[in-house]
């Protein structure tokens, strides 16, 4: 594999591993309700990181210099692509579970204006935009729709990182 692909893999592993370690080792909640929300959120992060890794895989196929490597990665992508939509749906369901657990714990309405719920709401809106872009792309593929889906996914990832940092 080329150097960029390895760098993409390591960045993904460090980001996901760092997020899991931070949440589970340094910020555990004493209440089981919060821990279950943490688990749902962490599992969703892992699934969305796996889906976002497709972008790196396709960049390696597109820009790779060694033909043999590109062919191998294309075969791998062909086997992995059918899992993209189910992984996204399961990740979205876990986000709904996470939000469904956390929203009732915010008793006064003023707590909804704190940074964590606001950033979570923004991340959910961008997730909805990503899902809409994915549905549009699956109905009729075009270069614009591919870029729109990828851009929405990257914006969602950035919003999630802000939400994680705020919590």
mmCIF file of C-alpha atoms in Angstrom, residues 85 132-142 145:
data_model
loop_
_atom_site.group_PDB
_atom_site.id
_atom_site.type_symbol
_atom_site.label_atom_id
_atom_site.label_comp_id
_atom_site.label_asym_id
_atom_site.label_seq_id
_atom_site.Cartn_x
_atom_site.Cartn_y
_atom_site.Cartn_z
ATOM 1 C CA UNK A 85 -25.735 1.111 3.417
ATOM 2 C CA UNK A 132 -30.551 12.388 2.056
ATOM 3 C CA UNK A 133 -27.503 12.781 -0.178
ATOM 4 C CA UNK A 134 -26.930 9.021 -0.017
ATOM 5 C CA UNK A 135 -30.523 8.281 -1.002
ATOM 6 C CA UNK A 136 -30.317 10.712 -3.909
ATOM 7 C CA UNK A 137 -27.034 9.150 -5.002
ATOM 8 C CA UNK A 138 -28.430 5.620 -4.830
ATOM 9 C CA UNK A 139 -31.389 6.603 -7.018
ATOM 10 C CA UNK A 140 -29.319 8.187 -9.750
ATOM 11 C CA UNK A 141 -25.560 8.430 -9.518
ATOM 12 C CA UNK A 142 -23.751 11.479 -10.811
ATOM 13 C CA UNK A 145 -24.307 13.662 -6.069
#
